[in-house]
Amino acid sequence: QVPLVESGGGSVQAGGSLRLSCAGSGRTFRGYPMGWFRQAPGKERDFVAAINWSGSDTYYADSVKGRFTISRDNSKGTMALQMNNLKPEDTAVYYCAAKSDLVSTQASRYTYWGQGTQVTVSS
């Protein structure tokens, strides 16, 4: 059983938009720092965005800053990633994750992960 479940992935043309969502499976993560990571074929898992437990602080990879927006709704226990002006290099499997204590941009710090959702951007 995976602790987190992503949804909203799909295929779009360059310049298009997608909105990914993440929710806990069997438990809520409303009090946990959370983040989004992505992994392209043959590549390592990279940081995309992170958000602290309350949603007051957000962090972004330089490659997505200004295009992606991370948010969370603690009343529902969900997290989202709005992805605008998508580029072919954004193509990857996107994972949501959660951790205890402080927010982090390091994948190794996260202990709860989803199964991933595919995002494909064509040129």
mmCIF file of C-alpha atoms in Angstrom:
data_model
loop_
_atom_site.group_PDB
_atom_site.id
_atom_site.type_symbol
_atom_site.label_atom_id
_atom_site.label_comp_id
_atom_site.label_asym_id
_atom_site.label_seq_id
_atom_site.Cartn_x
_atom_site.Cartn_y
_atom_site.Cartn_z
ATOM 1 C CA GLN A 1 0.000 0.000 0.000
ATOM 2 C CA VAL A 2 1.471 3.318 -1.062
ATOM 3 C CA PRO A 3 0.993 6.124 1.494
ATOM 4 C CA LEU A 4 0.347 8.822 -1.124
ATOM 5 C CA VAL A 5 -1.528 8.822 -4.424
ATOM 6 C CA GLU A 6 -0.962 11.244 -7.310
ATOM 7 C CA SER A 7 -3.441 12.054 -10.048
ATOM 8 C CA GLY A 8 -3.838 14.481 -12.940
ATOM 9 C CA GLY A 9 -0.992 13.411 -15.181
ATOM 10 C CA GLY A 10 -1.377 13.153 -18.920
ATOM 11 C CA SER A 11 -0.079 14.231 -22.315
ATOM 12 C CA VAL A 12 -0.038 17.830 -23.492
ATOM 13 C CA GLN A 13 1.663 19.911 -26.138
ATOM 14 C CA ALA A 14 4.380 22.383 -25.252
ATOM 15 C CA GLY A 15 2.882 25.493 -23.705
ATOM 16 C CA GLY A 16 -0.031 23.602 -22.219
ATOM 17 C CA SER A 17 -1.000 23.115 -18.590
ATOM 18 C CA LEU A 18 -1.713 20.301 -16.177
ATOM 19 C CA ARG A 19 -2.701 20.212 -12.524
ATOM 20 C CA LEU A 20 -1.448 17.358 -10.391
ATOM 21 C CA SER A 21 -3.055 16.399 -7.109
ATOM 22 C CA CYS A 22 -1.843 14.317 -4.197
ATOM 23 C CA ALA A 23 -3.742 12.767 -1.320
ATOM 24 C CA GLY A 24 -2.915 10.447 1.516
ATOM 25 C CA SER A 25 -3.913 6.819 1.274
ATOM 26 C CA GLY A 26 -5.117 5.515 4.610
ATOM 27 C CA ARG A 27 -3.912 8.583 6.499
ATOM 28 C CA THR A 28 -3.681 12.353 6.168
ATOM 29 C CA PHE A 29 -0.546 14.457 5.846
ATOM 30 C CA ARG A 30 -2.032 17.855 6.642
ATOM 31 C CA GLY A 31 0.609 18.511 9.290
ATOM 32 C CA TYR A 32 3.592 17.345 7.238
ATOM 33 C CA PRO A 33 5.995 19.180 4.947
ATOM 34 C CA MET A 34 5.437 17.895 1.427
ATOM 35 C CA GLY A 35 7.057 18.086 -1.960
ATOM 36 C CA TRP A 36 6.975 17.156 -5.627
ATOM 37 C CA PHE A 37 9.790 15.345 -7.390
ATOM 38 C CA ARG A 38 10.163 14.060 -10.925
ATOM 39 C CA GLN A 39 12.143 11.387 -12.686
ATOM 40 C CA ALA A 40 12.729 11.157 -16.426
ATOM 41 C CA PRO A 41 13.797 7.897 -18.115
ATOM 42 C CA GLY A 42 17.427 7.166 -17.353
ATOM 43 C CA LYS A 43 17.651 10.100 -14.947
ATOM 44 C CA GLU A 44 17.769 10.495 -11.191
ATOM 45 C CA ARG A 45 14.821 11.762 -9.200
ATOM 46 C CA ASP A 46 14.955 15.568 -9.078
ATOM 47 C CA PHE A 47 13.394 18.147 -6.816
ATOM 48 C CA VAL A 48 10.542 20.174 -8.290
ATOM 49 C CA ALA A 49 8.781 22.025 -5.475
ATOM 50 C CA ALA A 50 8.165 21.817 -1.739
ATOM 51 C CA ILE A 51 5.782 23.320 0.785
ATOM 52 C CA ASN A 52 5.880 23.530 4.551
ATOM 53 C CA TRP A 53 3.200 22.091 6.795
ATOM 54 C CA SER A 54 0.979 25.180 6.773
ATOM 55 C CA GLY A 55 1.531 26.243 3.160
ATOM 56 C CA SER A 56 3.082 29.563 4.128
ATOM 57 C CA ASP A 57 6.513 28.725 2.676
ATOM 58 C CA THR A 58 7.178 27.316 -0.779
ATOM 59 C CA TYR A 59 10.336 26.324 -2.648
ATOM 60 C CA TYR A 60 10.946 25.683 -6.342
ATOM 61 C CA ALA A 61 13.625 24.291 -8.579
ATOM 62 C CA ASP A 62 15.056 26.965 -10.861
ATOM 63 C CA SER A 63 13.867 25.038 -13.902
ATOM 64 C CA VAL A 64 10.194 25.397 -12.929
ATOM 65 C CA LYS A 65 10.107 28.669 -11.032
ATOM 66 C CA GLY A 66 7.542 31.030 -12.502
ATOM 67 C CA ARG A 67 5.752 28.201 -14.306
ATOM 68 C CA PHE A 68 4.755 25.795 -11.532
ATOM 69 C CA THR A 69 2.846 26.547 -8.344
ATOM 70 C CA ILE A 70 2.656 24.233 -5.352
ATOM 71 C CA SER A 71 -0.228 24.505 -2.915
ATOM 72 C CA ARG A 72 -2.024 22.520 -0.255
ATOM 73 C CA ASP A 73 -5.436 22.352 1.330
ATOM 74 C CA ASN A 74 -5.008 21.104 4.872
ATOM 75 C CA SER A 75 -8.762 21.045 5.454
ATOM 76 C CA LYS A 76 -8.926 18.313 2.813
ATOM 77 C CA GLY A 77 -5.471 16.899 3.378
ATOM 78 C CA THR A 78 -4.491 17.374 -0.260
ATOM 79 C CA MET A 79 -1.628 18.957 -2.171
ATOM 80 C CA ALA A 80 -1.482 20.202 -5.746
ATOM 81 C CA LEU A 81 1.020 21.253 -8.400
ATOM 82 C CA GLN A 82 -0.243 23.627 -11.067
ATOM 83 C CA MET A 83 2.003 23.272 -14.105
ATOM 84 C CA ASN A 84 1.796 26.016 -16.728
ATOM 85 C CA ASN A 85 3.760 26.668 -19.918
ATOM 86 C CA LEU A 86 4.954 23.090 -19.970
ATOM 87 C CA LYS A 87 8.089 22.221 -21.913
ATOM 88 C CA PRO A 88 9.253 18.911 -23.408
ATOM 89 C CA GLU A 89 11.987 18.753 -20.767
ATOM 90 C CA ASP A 90 9.245 18.592 -18.124
ATOM 91 C CA THR A 91 8.383 15.102 -19.345
ATOM 92 C CA ALA A 92 8.808 12.720 -16.422
ATOM 93 C CA VAL A 93 7.041 10.684 -13.802
ATOM 94 C CA TYR A 94 5.994 13.061 -11.041
ATOM 95 C CA TYR A 95 5.938 11.935 -7.423
ATOM 96 C CA CYS A 96 4.484 13.545 -4.339
ATOM 97 C CA ALA A 97 6.168 12.984 -1.007
ATOM 98 C CA ALA A 98 5.864 13.838 2.665
ATOM 99 C CA LYS A 99 8.228 14.014 5.594
ATOM 100 C CA SER A 100 8.296 14.856 9.272
ATOM 101 C CA ASP A 101 9.720 17.977 10.885
ATOM 102 C CA LEU A 102 11.097 20.659 8.540
ATOM 103 C CA VAL A 103 10.482 21.185 4.837
ATOM 104 C CA SER A 104 13.295 20.050 2.547
ATOM 105 C CA THR A 105 14.329 20.028 -1.120
ATOM 106 C CA GLN A 106 16.240 16.761 -0.722
ATOM 107 C CA ALA A 107 14.481 13.597 -1.824
ATOM 108 C CA SER A 108 16.427 11.548 0.709
ATOM 109 C CA ARG A 109 14.739 13.442 3.537
ATOM 110 C CA TYR A 110 11.263 12.282 2.534
ATOM 111 C CA THR A 111 9.904 9.064 3.947
ATOM 112 C CA TYR A 112 6.433 8.819 2.388
ATOM 113 C CA TRP A 113 5.988 8.558 -1.382
ATOM 114 C CA GLY A 114 3.323 8.108 -3.995
ATOM 115 C CA GLN A 115 3.481 5.744 -6.961
ATOM 116 C CA GLY A 116 3.987 8.546 -9.473
ATOM 117 C CA THR A 117 1.957 9.945 -12.347
ATOM 118 C CA GLN A 118 3.227 10.319 -15.912
ATOM 119 C CA VAL A 119 3.483 13.754 -17.497
ATOM 120 C CA THR A 120 4.365 13.854 -21.183
ATOM 121 C CA VAL A 121 4.945 17.118 -23.041
ATOM 122 C CA SER A 122 5.287 16.963 -26.814
ATOM 123 C CA SER A 123 6.994 19.558 -28.966
#
